[in-house]
PDB file of C-alpha atoms in Angstrom:
ATOM      1  CA  UNK A 843     -17.032  91.397 124.600  1.00 66.00           C
ATOM      2  CA  UNK A 844     -17.893  92.328 121.037  1.00 79.00           C
ATOM      3  CA  UNK A 845     -18.024  89.644 118.678  1.00 93.00           C
ATOM      4  CA  UNK A 846     -16.488  89.159 114.893  1.00 96.00           C
ATOM      5  CA  UNK A 847     -17.112  92.261 113.028  1.00 97.00           C
ATOM      6  CA  UNK A 848     -17.164  92.270 109.407  1.00 97.00           C
ATOM      7  CA  UNK A 849     -17.674  95.158 106.925  1.00 96.00           C
ATOM      8  CA  UNK A 850     -19.604  95.755 104.504  1.00 97.00           C
ATOM      9  CA  UNK A 851     -22.399  93.839 105.096  1.00 96.00           C
ATOM     10  CA  UNK A 852     -23.283  93.765 101.754  1.00 97.00           C
ATOM     11  CA  UNK A 853     -21.493  94.948  98.323  1.00 97.00           C
ATOM     12  CA  UNK A 854     -22.559  94.958  94.953  1.00 97.00           C
ATOM     13  CA  UNK A 855     -19.710  94.858  92.228  1.00 97.00           C
ATOM     14  CA  UNK A 856     -19.294  94.333  88.292  1.00 97.00           C
ATOM     15  CA  UNK A 857     -17.137  91.738  86.564  1.00 97.00           C
ATOM     16  CA  UNK A 858     -13.555  92.784  86.419  1.00 97.00           C
ATOM     17  CA  UNK A 859     -13.393  94.979  89.615  1.00 97.00           C
ATOM     18  CA  UNK A 860     -11.800  94.292  92.833  1.00 97.00           C
ATOM     19  CA  UNK A 861     -13.223  94.174  96.314  1.00 98.00           C
ATOM     20  CA  UNK A 862     -11.570  94.396  99.936  1.00 98.00           C
ATOM     21  CA  UNK A 863     -13.403  92.983 102.822  1.00 98.00           C
ATOM     22  CA  UNK A 864     -12.444  93.505 106.289  1.00 98.00           C
ATOM     23  CA  UNK A 865     -12.692  91.610 109.504  1.00 98.00           C
ATOM     24  CA  UNK A 866     -12.048  92.585 113.009  1.00 98.00           C
ATOM     25  CA  UNK A 867     -11.922  89.666 115.687  1.00 97.00           C
ATOM     26  CA  UNK A 868     -13.134  89.212 119.043  1.00 95.00           C
ATOM     27  CA  UNK A 869     -10.561  91.126 121.535  1.00 94.00           C
ATOM     28  CA  UNK A 870      -7.783  88.823 122.182  1.00 92.00           C
ATOM     29  CA  UNK A 871      -8.067  86.553 119.243  1.00 92.00           C
ATOM     30  CA  UNK A 872      -5.229  86.411 117.151  1.00 92.00           C
ATOM     31  CA  UNK A 873      -6.164  83.932 114.515  1.00 93.00           C
ATOM     32  CA  UNK A 874      -8.552  84.829 111.737  1.00 96.00           C
ATOM     33  CA  UNK A 875      -9.933  82.224 109.093  1.00 96.00           C
ATOM     34  CA  UNK A 876     -11.830  83.270 106.049  1.00 97.00           C
ATOM     35  CA  UNK A 877     -14.337  81.135 104.201  1.00 97.00           C
ATOM     36  CA  UNK A 878     -16.440  81.325 101.382  1.00 97.00           C
ATOM     37  CA  UNK A 879     -20.151  80.101 101.450  1.00 96.00           C
ATOM     38  CA  UNK A 880     -22.581  79.338  98.545  1.00 93.00           C
ATOM     39  CA  UNK A 881     -25.333  77.275  98.403  1.00 85.00           C
ATOM     40  CA  UNK A 882     -23.863  74.653  95.975  1.00 82.00           C
ATOM     41  CA  UNK A 883     -20.530  74.179  97.724  1.00 86.00           C
ATOM     42  CA  UNK A 884     -21.169  75.187 101.201  1.00 88.00           C
ATOM     43  CA  UNK A 885     -18.412  76.731 103.310  1.00 93.00           C
ATOM     44  CA  UNK A 886     -15.142  76.368 101.738  1.00 95.00           C
ATOM     45  CA  UNK A 887     -11.961  77.596 103.301  1.00 95.00           C
ATOM     46  CA  UNK A 888     -10.013  80.525 102.049  1.00 97.00           C
ATOM     47  CA  UNK A 889      -7.074  81.131 104.356  1.00 94.00           C
ATOM     48  CA  UNK A 890      -5.942  81.670 107.800  1.00 94.00           C
ATOM     49  CA  UNK A 891      -3.696  84.306 109.525  1.00 95.00           C
ATOM     50  CA  UNK A 892      -2.400  84.062 112.809  1.00 93.00           C
ATOM     51  CA  UNK A 893       0.083  87.081 114.351  1.00 91.00           C
ATOM     52  CA  UNK A 894       0.252  88.604 110.542  1.00 94.00           C
ATOM     53  CA  UNK A 895       1.409  85.514 108.997  1.00 94.00           C
ATOM     54  CA  UNK A 896      -0.658  83.234 106.419  1.00 94.00           C
ATOM     55  CA  UNK A 897      -0.758  79.848 108.024  1.00 91.00           C
ATOM     56  CA  UNK A 898      -2.898  77.721 105.690  1.00 90.00           C
ATOM     57  CA  UNK A 899      -4.332  78.535 102.106  1.00 93.00           C
ATOM     58  CA  UNK A 900      -7.298  76.982 100.405  1.00 93.00           C
ATOM     59  CA  UNK A 901      -7.709  75.744  96.904  1.00 92.00           C
ATOM     60  CA  UNK A 902      -8.557  79.048  95.679  1.00 96.00           C
ATOM     61  CA  UNK A 903      -7.125  81.046  92.648  1.00 96.00           C
ATOM     62  CA  UNK A 904      -4.384  83.690  93.301  1.00 95.00           C
ATOM     63  CA  UNK A 905      -7.239  86.203  92.728  1.00 97.00           C
ATOM     64  CA  UNK A 906      -7.907  85.720  96.258  1.00 98.00           C
ATOM     65  CA  UNK A 907      -5.547  87.071  98.725  1.00 97.00           C
ATOM     66  CA  UNK A 908      -5.430  88.226 102.332  1.00 97.00           C
ATOM     67  CA  UNK A 909      -3.237  89.710 105.028  1.00 97.00           C
ATOM     68  CA  UNK A 910      -3.363  90.359 108.842  1.00 97.00           C
ATOM     69  CA  UNK A 911      -2.324  93.556 110.610  1.00 97.00           C
ATOM     70  CA  UNK A 912      -0.305  93.837 114.049  1.00 95.00           C
ATOM     71  CA  UNK A 913      -3.935  94.334 115.740  1.00 94.00           C
ATOM     72  CA  UNK A 914      -4.970  91.115 114.352  1.00 95.00           C
ATOM     73  CA  UNK A 915      -7.812  92.814 112.006  1.00 97.00           C
ATOM     74  CA  UNK A 916      -7.684  91.059 108.667  1.00 98.00           C
ATOM     75  CA  UNK A 917      -8.698  92.071 105.021  1.00 98.00           C
ATOM     76  CA  UNK A 918      -9.351  90.019 102.042  1.00 98.00           C
ATOM     77  CA  UNK A 919      -9.121  90.990  98.588  1.00 98.00           C
ATOM     78  CA  UNK A 920     -10.459  89.497  95.549  1.00 97.00           C
ATOM     79  CA  UNK A 921      -9.514  91.045  91.985  1.00 95.00           C
ATOM     80  CA  UNK A 922     -10.658  90.662  88.665  1.00 97.00           C
ATOM     81  CA  UNK A 923     -14.117  89.564  89.933  1.00 97.00           C
ATOM     82  CA  UNK A 924     -16.255  86.806  88.226  1.00 97.00           C
ATOM     83  CA  UNK A 925     -19.750  85.957  88.458  1.00 97.00           C
ATOM     84  CA  UNK A 926     -18.764  82.743  90.538  1.00 95.00           C
ATOM     85  CA  UNK A 927     -17.271  84.909  93.154  1.00 97.00           C
ATOM     86  CA  UNK A 928     -20.839  85.845  94.265  1.00 97.00           C
ATOM     87  CA  UNK A 929     -20.878  84.522  97.802  1.00 97.00           C
ATOM     88  CA  UNK A 930     -21.353  85.160 101.571  1.00 97.00           C
ATOM     89  CA  UNK A 931     -17.897  85.529 102.636  1.00 98.00           C
ATOM     90  CA  UNK A 932     -17.548  84.677 106.255  1.00 97.00           C
ATOM     91  CA  UNK A 933     -14.716  85.764 108.709  1.00 97.00           C
ATOM     92  CA  UNK A 934     -14.028  83.779 111.857  1.00 96.00           C
ATOM     93  CA  UNK A 935     -11.954  83.952 114.799  1.00 94.00           C
ATOM     94  CA  UNK A 936     -10.287  81.965 117.518  1.00 90.00           C
ATOM     95  CA  UNK A 937      -7.691  82.321 120.361  1.00 85.00           C
ATOM     96  CA  UNK A 938      -4.905  80.241 118.719  1.00 80.00           C
ATOM     97  CA  UNK A 939      -4.172  78.928 115.286  1.00 81.00           C
ATOM     98  CA  UNK A 940      -6.349  76.136 113.795  1.00 78.00           C
ATOM     99  CA  UNK A 941      -4.679  72.432 114.400  1.00 72.00           C
ATOM    100  CA  UNK A 942      -2.824  73.160 117.736  1.00 67.00           C
ATOM    101  CA  UNK A 943      -5.109  71.396 119.851  1.00 65.00           C
ATOM    102  CA  UNK A 944      -9.036  70.462 119.916  1.00 60.00           C
ATOM    103  CA  UNK A 945      -9.727  73.429 122.027  1.00 62.00           C
ATOM    104  CA  UNK A 946      -8.673  75.864 119.326  1.00 63.00           C
ATOM    105  CA  UNK A 947     -11.153  74.451 116.880  1.00 72.00           C
ATOM    106  CA  UNK A 948     -13.830  76.519 118.210  1.00 85.00           C
ATOM    107  CA  UNK A 949     -14.267  79.241 115.404  1.00 91.00           C
ATOM    108  CA  UNK A 950     -16.531  82.235 116.373  1.00 94.00           C
ATOM    109  CA  UNK A 951     -18.080  83.499 112.883  1.00 96.00           C
ATOM    110  CA  UNK A 952     -18.970  87.139 112.047  1.00 96.00           C
ATOM    111  CA  UNK A 953     -22.101  87.794 110.240  1.00 96.00           C
ATOM    112  CA  UNK A 954     -20.477  87.874 106.637  1.00 97.00           C
ATOM    113  CA  UNK A 955     -20.111  90.128 103.765  1.00 97.00           C
ATOM    114  CA  UNK A 956     -22.782  89.288 101.081  1.00 97.00           C
ATOM    115  CA  UNK A 957     -20.869  90.016  97.678  1.00 98.00           C
ATOM    116  CA  UNK A 958     -23.033  89.985  94.750  1.00 97.00           C
ATOM    117  CA  UNK A 959     -21.218  90.401  91.460  1.00 97.00           C
ATOM    118  CA  UNK A 960     -23.108  91.245  88.383  1.00 96.00           C
TER     119      UNK A 960
ATOM    120  CA  UNK B 478      -8.527  64.699 100.741  1.00 82.00           C
ATOM    121  CA  UNK B 479     -10.576  65.089 103.781  1.00 87.00           C
ATOM    122  CA  UNK B 480     -14.372  65.080 103.515  1.00 92.00           C
ATOM    123  CA  UNK B 481     -17.605  65.913 105.518  1.00 95.00           C
ATOM    124  CA  UNK B 482     -20.884  64.565 104.223  1.00 97.00           C
ATOM    125  CA  UNK B 483     -24.174  65.611 105.914  1.00 97.00           C
ATOM    126  CA  UNK B 484     -27.768  64.299 105.477  1.00 97.00           C
ATOM    127  CA  UNK B 485     -30.586  65.038 104.526  1.00 97.00           C
ATOM    128  CA  UNK B 486     -29.697  68.346 102.619  1.00 95.00           C
ATOM    129  CA  UNK B 487     -33.020  69.547 103.756  1.00 96.00           C
ATOM    130  CA  UNK B 488     -35.783  68.513 105.869  1.00 96.00           C
ATOM    131  CA  UNK B 489     -39.349  69.777 106.786  1.00 98.00           C
ATOM    132  CA  UNK B 490     -41.080  68.894 109.896  1.00 98.00           C
ATOM    133  CA  UNK B 491     -43.865  69.865 112.152  1.00 97.00           C
ATOM    134  CA  UNK B 492     -43.556  71.686 115.663  1.00 98.00           C
ATOM    135  CA  UNK B 493     -43.351  69.060 118.524  1.00 97.00           C
ATOM    136  CA  UNK B 494     -41.444  66.614 116.004  1.00 98.00           C
ATOM    137  CA  UNK B 495     -38.090  64.990 116.836  1.00 98.00           C
ATOM    138  CA  UNK B 496     -35.137  65.007 114.117  1.00 98.00           C
ATOM    139  CA  UNK B 497     -31.898  63.262 113.645  1.00 98.00           C
ATOM    140  CA  UNK B 498     -29.019  65.241 111.415  1.00 98.00           C
ATOM    141  CA  UNK B 499     -26.179  62.852 110.284  1.00 98.00           C
ATOM    142  CA  UNK B 500     -22.878  63.846 109.712  1.00 98.00           C
ATOM    143  CA  UNK B 501     -20.313  61.515 108.244  1.00 97.00           C
ATOM    144  CA  UNK B 502     -16.489  62.223 107.664  1.00 96.00           C
ATOM    145  CA  UNK B 503     -13.020  61.074 106.336  1.00 93.00           C
ATOM    146  CA  UNK B 504     -10.304  63.255 107.492  1.00 90.00           C
ATOM    147  CA  UNK B 505      -6.569  62.335 108.428  1.00 87.00           C
ATOM    148  CA  UNK B 506      -5.594  62.502 112.224  1.00 86.00           C
ATOM    149  CA  UNK B 507      -9.076  63.167 113.422  1.00 89.00           C
ATOM    150  CA  UNK B 508      -9.139  65.859 116.219  1.00 87.00           C
ATOM    151  CA  UNK B 509     -12.528  67.087 116.653  1.00 89.00           C
ATOM    152  CA  UNK B 510     -15.976  67.442 115.125  1.00 93.00           C
ATOM    153  CA  UNK B 511     -17.988  70.470 116.026  1.00 94.00           C
ATOM    154  CA  UNK B 512     -21.873  71.481 115.084  1.00 97.00           C
ATOM    155  CA  UNK B 513     -22.941  74.818 114.472  1.00 97.00           C
ATOM    156  CA  UNK B 514     -26.585  76.672 113.769  1.00 97.00           C
ATOM    157  CA  UNK B 515     -26.818  79.034 111.151  1.00 96.00           C
ATOM    158  CA  UNK B 516     -29.914  80.952 111.243  1.00 94.00           C
ATOM    159  CA  UNK B 517     -29.248  84.379 109.121  1.00 85.00           C
ATOM    160  CA  UNK B 518     -25.599  84.665 108.322  1.00 87.00           C
ATOM    161  CA  UNK B 519     -23.371  84.035 111.352  1.00 93.00           C
ATOM    162  CA  UNK B 520     -22.898  80.401 112.243  1.00 95.00           C
ATOM    163  CA  UNK B 521     -23.068  79.901 116.340  1.00 95.00           C
ATOM    164  CA  UNK B 522     -21.309  77.071 118.056  1.00 94.00           C
ATOM    165  CA  UNK B 523     -23.352  74.330 119.273  1.00 96.00           C
ATOM    166  CA  UNK B 524     -21.365  71.512 120.381  1.00 92.00           C
ATOM    167  CA  UNK B 525     -17.691  70.144 119.989  1.00 92.00           C
ATOM    168  CA  UNK B 526     -17.065  66.522 120.300  1.00 93.00           C
ATOM    169  CA  UNK B 527     -13.707  64.667 120.657  1.00 88.00           C
ATOM    170  CA  UNK B 528     -14.388  61.541 122.277  1.00 78.00           C
ATOM    171  CA  UNK B 529     -16.280  58.496 120.959  1.00 79.00           C
ATOM    172  CA  UNK B 530     -19.657  57.483 122.595  1.00 77.00           C
ATOM    173  CA  UNK B 531     -19.980  60.747 124.899  1.00 83.00           C
ATOM    174  CA  UNK B 532     -23.135  62.465 124.557  1.00 88.00           C
ATOM    175  CA  UNK B 533     -23.190  66.262 124.681  1.00 93.00           C
ATOM    176  CA  UNK B 534     -26.768  67.857 125.729  1.00 94.00           C
ATOM    177  CA  UNK B 535     -27.798  71.524 125.600  1.00 94.00           C
ATOM    178  CA  UNK B 536     -31.567  71.747 126.378  1.00 96.00           C
ATOM    179  CA  UNK B 537     -33.483  69.816 123.678  1.00 98.00           C
ATOM    180  CA  UNK B 538     -30.259  69.322 121.394  1.00 98.00           C
ATOM    181  CA  UNK B 539     -27.998  66.496 122.030  1.00 97.00           C
ATOM    182  CA  UNK B 540     -25.078  64.954 119.984  1.00 97.00           C
ATOM    183  CA  UNK B 541     -22.928  62.150 119.842  1.00 95.00           C
ATOM    184  CA  UNK B 542     -19.851  60.803 118.201  1.00 94.00           C
ATOM    185  CA  UNK B 543     -18.975  57.325 116.658  1.00 93.00           C
ATOM    186  CA  UNK B 544     -15.163  57.737 115.718  1.00 88.00           C
ATOM    187  CA  UNK B 545     -15.190  53.909 114.769  1.00 90.00           C
ATOM    188  CA  UNK B 546     -17.970  54.460 112.142  1.00 90.00           C
ATOM    189  CA  UNK B 547     -16.680  58.071 111.538  1.00 93.00           C
ATOM    190  CA  UNK B 548     -20.248  59.712 112.113  1.00 94.00           C
ATOM    191  CA  UNK B 549     -22.000  62.187 114.496  1.00 96.00           C
ATOM    192  CA  UNK B 550     -25.340  62.651 114.596  1.00 97.00           C
ATOM    193  CA  UNK B 551     -27.197  65.969 116.164  1.00 98.00           C
ATOM    194  CA  UNK B 552     -30.894  65.273 117.602  1.00 98.00           C
ATOM    195  CA  UNK B 553     -33.425  67.894 118.283  1.00 98.00           C
ATOM    196  CA  UNK B 554     -36.204  67.002 120.294  1.00 98.00           C
ATOM    197  CA  UNK B 555     -39.979  68.782 120.420  1.00 98.00           C
ATOM    198  CA  UNK B 556     -38.797  70.982 117.637  1.00 98.00           C
ATOM    199  CA  UNK B 557     -40.062  74.728 117.570  1.00 97.00           C
ATOM    200  CA  UNK B 558     -40.131  77.199 114.550  1.00 97.00           C
ATOM    201  CA  UNK B 559     -37.034  78.642 116.274  1.00 96.00           C
ATOM    202  CA  UNK B 560     -35.071  75.463 115.420  1.00 98.00           C
ATOM    203  CA  UNK B 561     -35.429  76.544 111.554  1.00 98.00           C
ATOM    204  CA  UNK B 562     -31.859  76.842 110.329  1.00 97.00           C
ATOM    205  CA  UNK B 563     -28.969  75.586 108.286  1.00 97.00           C
ATOM    206  CA  UNK B 564     -26.861  73.246 110.893  1.00 98.00           C
ATOM    207  CA  UNK B 565     -23.388  72.642 109.850  1.00 97.00           C
ATOM    208  CA  UNK B 566     -21.016  70.128 110.818  1.00 97.00           C
ATOM    209  CA  UNK B 567     -17.071  70.647 110.479  1.00 95.00           C
ATOM    210  CA  UNK B 568     -14.275  68.438 111.321  1.00 93.00           C
ATOM    211  CA  UNK B 569     -10.842  69.030 112.334  1.00 88.00           C
ATOM    212  CA  UNK B 570      -7.978  66.829 111.326  1.00 81.00           C
ATOM    213  CA  UNK B 571      -4.689  67.851 109.364  1.00 73.00           C
ATOM    214  CA  UNK B 572      -6.049  70.746 107.620  1.00 74.00           C
ATOM    215  CA  UNK B 573      -8.250  73.616 108.996  1.00 84.00           C
ATOM    216  CA  UNK B 574     -11.909  72.750 110.007  1.00 89.00           C
ATOM    217  CA  UNK B 575     -13.733  70.990 106.762  1.00 92.00           C
ATOM    218  CA  UNK B 576     -17.449  72.000 106.696  1.00 94.00           C
ATOM    219  CA  UNK B 577     -20.371  69.725 105.120  1.00 95.00           C
ATOM    220  CA  UNK B 578     -22.651  71.460 103.028  1.00 95.00           C
ATOM    221  CA  UNK B 579     -25.218  71.599 105.998  1.00 96.00           C
ATOM    222  CA  UNK B 580     -28.861  70.282 106.363  1.00 97.00           C
ATOM    223  CA  UNK B 581     -31.641  72.754 106.027  1.00 96.00           C
ATOM    224  CA  UNK B 582     -34.187  72.481 108.689  1.00 98.00           C
ATOM    225  CA  UNK B 583     -37.577  73.938 108.484  1.00 98.00           C
ATOM    226  CA  UNK B 584     -39.880  73.551 111.232  1.00 98.00           C
ATOM    227  CA  UNK B 585     -43.626  74.673 110.621  1.00 97.00           C
ATOM    228  CA  UNK B 586     -46.306  75.463 113.222  1.00 94.00           C
TER     229      UNK B 586
END
């Protein structure tokens, strides 16, 4: 069974540009969550999608957005990039939405997209 | 606001040592506490704990949860260089999983 796949693995952009990151969950998983990881802040929750609907959103500005397709694949977009957006963006999938029960907390992570903003 | 605090932030030990990593939390409506190991990029699941006082074990790794005192520890015995990684603690409450900043463990030969 293939794991969570994220593309691209690395990305270099300049300030003001926009970027789209992609995530394919484990087959059969319908919930996709996105996290931003930086050395100073650790993993911070961006948003969660289940059945094409955003269920939860973290405390990030509106420049960060996402969506989920009918095949459960998800994309996140960051517009008007800032230097502080440089980070590892991790996607994780699970069978059900987070918070339904203890059993659903087990997230399976992809290898991430390392974004550098110059 | 839900909060997870891990300590120490970094640790350097020699092969064969035993280490204890700490995770304390404040979350509303606690459901579970999870430990992950992050070696390069993708965090991999280690343990999920939901009940107090019940130790989970996997080889040289073990973990226990104290719901009264709101903390968990992760023990690694007879450490090996392959244990070098960032260990992440996450807690599920009213919000999606909240992660601590992690403990960076370095095991030197």
